[in-house]
């Protein structure tokens, strides 16, 4: 620690880092900041190859688990008979991951077939879900079907089922 006399005579000491500080007395005081090494300057060694191998192994395990689950799911075919304008398309939006979790941007497109029949097939996990037909306009906007959400009950042991969507109305 510096004495008061040493503080009044800063030129007597040599420091690498000086900052003048104003005092109410007519003397100036120089404070010294000791340079410190930050944690970000310390070298960090990461075994990227080992991390990638671990990530790859996890991804493969997740894929195998998903494939086992999908094999036991019910194949559901949605059928919608509705004419749309040029550039418009239908999407099935529902409260299950296979139908986009009620997010139309993520939901799957239905495929157009002759006679203005739109279809979508997916293996859906058992349970009760709500869903709606959503029309995607050419400008990218979505027009939701009017009325209450439709309900889909997917049984546990059914190999396949068809869902006819009728009376689609818009606000």
CSV table of C-alpha atoms in Angstrom, one decimal:
chain,number,residue,atom,x,y,z
A,1,UNK,CA,0.0,0.0,0.0
A,2,UNK,CA,1.3,3.5,-0.8
A,3,UNK,CA,1.8,6.1,1.8
A,4,UNK,CA,0.3,9.5,1.5
A,5,UNK,CA,3.7,11.0,0.5
A,6,UNK,CA,4.2,8.4,-2.2
A,7,UNK,CA,0.7,9.1,-3.5
A,8,UNK,CA,1.5,12.7,-3.9
A,9,UNK,CA,4.7,11.9,-5.9
A,10,UNK,CA,3.5,9.5,-8.6
A,11,UNK,CA,6.6,10.1,-10.7
A,12,UNK,CA,8.8,8.3,-8.1
A,13,UNK,CA,7.3,4.9,-9.1
A,14,UNK,CA,7.0,3.4,-12.6
A,15,UNK,CA,3.9,1.5,-13.4
A,16,UNK,CA,2.8,-0.1,-16.6
A,17,UNK,CA,-0.8,1.1,-16.4
A,18,UNK,CA,-1.6,4.7,-15.1
A,19,UNK,CA,-4.8,6.6,-14.9
A,20,UNK,CA,-4.9,10.1,-13.6
A,21,UNK,CA,-7.6,10.7,-10.9
A,22,UNK,CA,-8.8,14.1,-9.9
A,23,UNK,CA,-8.8,14.9,-6.2
A,24,UNK,CA,-10.3,17.8,-4.3
A,25,UNK,CA,-6.8,18.7,-3.1
A,26,UNK,CA,-4.5,20.2,-5.7
A,27,UNK,CA,-2.5,17.0,-6.1
A,28,UNK,CA,-3.2,14.3,-8.6
A,29,UNK,CA,-3.1,10.6,-7.8
A,30,UNK,CA,-2.4,7.8,-10.2
A,31,UNK,CA,-4.0,4.5,-9.6
A,32,UNK,CA,-2.5,1.3,-11.0
A,33,UNK,CA,-4.6,-1.5,-12.3
A,34,UNK,CA,-2.8,-4.9,-12.3
A,35,UNK,CA,-3.3,-6.7,-15.6
A,36,UNK,CA,-5.3,-9.9,-15.2
A,37,UNK,CA,-5.7,-12.8,-17.5
A,38,UNK,CA,-9.3,-13.6,-18.4
A,39,UNK,CA,-10.6,-17.0,-18.8
A,40,UNK,CA,-11.3,-16.5,-22.5
A,41,UNK,CA,-7.5,-16.1,-23.1
A,42,UNK,CA,-6.7,-19.5,-21.7
A,43,UNK,CA,-6.5,-22.1,-24.4
A,44,UNK,CA,-9.4,-24.6,-24.5
A,45,UNK,CA,-8.8,-28.0,-26.0
A,46,UNK,CA,-11.9,-29.8,-27.4
A,47,UNK,CA,-11.9,-33.2,-28.9
A,48,UNK,CA,-14.2,-32.4,-31.8
A,49,UNK,CA,-14.0,-35.9,-33.3
A,50,UNK,CA,-15.1,-37.5,-30.0
A,51,UNK,CA,-18.0,-35.1,-29.6
A,52,UNK,CA,-19.1,-35.8,-33.2
A,53,UNK,CA,-19.0,-39.5,-32.6
A,54,UNK,CA,-21.1,-39.2,-29.4
A,55,UNK,CA,-23.7,-37.0,-31.3
A,56,UNK,CA,-23.8,-39.5,-34.2
A,57,UNK,CA,-24.4,-42.4,-31.8
A,58,UNK,CA,-27.2,-40.5,-30.0
A,59,UNK,CA,-28.8,-39.6,-33.3
A,60,UNK,CA,-28.7,-43.2,-34.5
A,61,UNK,CA,-30.2,-44.4,-31.3
A,62,UNK,CA,-33.0,-41.8,-31.6
A,63,UNK,CA,-33.7,-42.8,-35.2
A,64,UNK,CA,-33.9,-46.5,-34.2
A,65,UNK,CA,-36.3,-45.7,-31.4
A,66,UNK,CA,-38.5,-43.6,-33.7
A,67,UNK,CA,-38.6,-46.4,-36.3
A,68,UNK,CA,-39.7,-48.9,-33.7
A,69,UNK,CA,-42.5,-46.5,-32.6
A,70,UNK,CA,-43.6,-45.7,-36.2
A,71,UNK,CA,-44.0,-49.4,-37.0
A,72,UNK,CA,-46.7,-49.7,-34.3
A,73,UNK,CA,-48.6,-46.5,-35.4
A,74,UNK,CA,-51.8,-46.5,-37.3
A,75,UNK,CA,-51.7,-45.4,-41.0
A,76,UNK,CA,-54.3,-42.6,-41.4
A,77,UNK,CA,-55.4,-41.3,-44.8
A,78,UNK,CA,-57.1,-37.9,-44.9
A,79,UNK,CA,-59.3,-37.3,-47.9
A,80,UNK,CA,-60.6,-33.9,-48.8
A,81,UNK,CA,-62.8,-33.3,-51.9
A,82,UNK,CA,-62.6,-29.5,-52.6
A,83,UNK,CA,-61.8,-27.4,-55.6
A,84,UNK,CA,-59.2,-24.6,-55.0
A,85,UNK,CA,-57.9,-21.7,-57.0
A,86,UNK,CA,-54.6,-21.7,-59.0
A,87,UNK,CA,-51.6,-21.7,-56.7
A,88,UNK,CA,-53.6,-22.7,-53.6
A,89,UNK,CA,-53.1,-25.9,-51.7
A,90,UNK,CA,-54.4,-27.7,-48.7
A,91,UNK,CA,-52.6,-28.6,-45.4
A,92,UNK,CA,-53.7,-30.8,-42.5
A,93,UNK,CA,-53.0,-29.0,-39.3
A,94,UNK,CA,-53.5,-30.8,-36.0
A,95,UNK,CA,-52.4,-31.1,-32.3
A,96,UNK,CA,-49.9,-33.9,-33.0
A,97,UNK,CA,-46.3,-33.7,-34.4
A,98,UNK,CA,-47.3,-35.6,-37.6
A,99,UNK,CA,-49.8,-32.8,-38.4
A,100,UNK,CA,-47.5,-29.9,-37.4
A,101,UNK,CA,-48.6,-29.3,-33.8
A,102,UNK,CA,-51.2,-26.7,-34.9
A,103,UNK,CA,-48.5,-24.6,-36.8
A,104,UNK,CA,-49.5,-24.4,-40.5
A,105,UNK,CA,-46.0,-23.5,-41.6
A,106,UNK,CA,-44.8,-26.9,-40.3
A,107,UNK,CA,-47.9,-28.9,-41.2
A,108,UNK,CA,-47.8,-31.3,-44.2
A,109,UNK,CA,-49.2,-30.5,-47.6
A,110,UNK,CA,-52.0,-32.7,-49.0
A,111,UNK,CA,-51.5,-34.1,-52.5
A,112,UNK,CA,-53.8,-33.2,-55.3
A,113,UNK,CA,-55.4,-36.1,-57.3
A,114,UNK,CA,-57.8,-36.1,-60.3
A,115,UNK,CA,-61.2,-34.9,-59.6
A,116,UNK,CA,-60.0,-32.3,-57.1
A,117,UNK,CA,-59.4,-34.9,-54.4
A,118,UNK,CA,-56.7,-34.0,-51.9
A,119,UNK,CA,-55.1,-36.7,-49.8
A,120,UNK,CA,-52.5,-37.0,-47.1
A,121,UNK,CA,-51.2,-40.3,-45.5
A,122,UNK,CA,-49.3,-40.5,-42.3
A,123,UNK,CA,-48.5,-42.9,-39.5
A,124,UNK,CA,-50.0,-41.2,-36.4
A,125,UNK,CA,-49.5,-42.2,-32.8
A,126,UNK,CA,-52.5,-43.5,-30.9
A,127,UNK,CA,-54.7,-41.0,-29.1
A,128,UNK,CA,-57.3,-38.3,-29.6
A,129,UNK,CA,-56.3,-35.2,-31.5
A,130,UNK,CA,-57.9,-32.1,-32.9
A,131,UNK,CA,-57.2,-31.0,-36.4
A,132,UNK,CA,-58.4,-28.6,-39.2
A,133,UNK,CA,-58.0,-28.2,-42.9
A,134,UNK,CA,-56.1,-25.1,-43.8
A,135,UNK,CA,-55.9,-23.5,-47.2
A,136,UNK,CA,-52.5,-22.0,-48.2
A,137,UNK,CA,-53.0,-19.0,-50.5
A,138,UNK,CA,-50.5,-18.2,-53.3
A,139,UNK,CA,-49.2,-15.2,-51.4
A,140,UNK,CA,-48.2,-17.5,-48.4
A,141,UNK,CA,-51.1,-16.6,-46.1
A,142,UNK,CA,-53.2,-19.3,-44.4
A,143,UNK,CA,-57.0,-19.5,-44.3
A,144,UNK,CA,-58.2,-21.6,-41.5
A,145,UNK,CA,-61.4,-23.7,-41.8
A,146,UNK,CA,-64.4,-22.1,-40.0
A,147,UNK,CA,-66.0,-23.7,-36.9
A,148,UNK,CA,-64.8,-26.0,-34.2
A,149,UNK,CA,-61.7,-28.1,-34.5
A,150,UNK,CA,-62.4,-31.6,-35.8
A,151,UNK,CA,-61.6,-34.6,-33.6
A,152,UNK,CA,-59.6,-37.6,-34.7
A,153,UNK,CA,-59.4,-40.7,-32.5
A,154,UNK,CA,-56.6,-43.0,-33.5
A,155,UNK,CA,-56.9,-46.5,-32.1
A,156,UNK,CA,-54.0,-48.5,-30.7
A,157,UNK,CA,-54.3,-51.7,-32.7
A,158,UNK,CA,-55.8,-50.5,-36.0
A,159,UNK,CA,-53.5,-51.0,-39.1
A,160,UNK,CA,-55.1,-48.3,-41.2
A,161,UNK,CA,-58.0,-45.9,-41.3
A,162,UNK,CA,-59.5,-43.2,-43.7
A,163,UNK,CA,-60.8,-39.8,-42.6
A,164,UNK,CA,-63.2,-38.1,-45.0
A,165,UNK,CA,-63.2,-34.3,-44.5
A,166,UNK,CA,-66.5,-32.8,-45.6
A,167,UNK,CA,-68.3,-29.4,-45.3
A,168,UNK,CA,-65.2,-27.3,-45.2
A,169,UNK,CA,-66.3,-23.7,-44.8
A,170,UNK,CA,-64.4,-20.4,-44.4
A,171,UNK,CA,-65.3,-17.3,-42.5
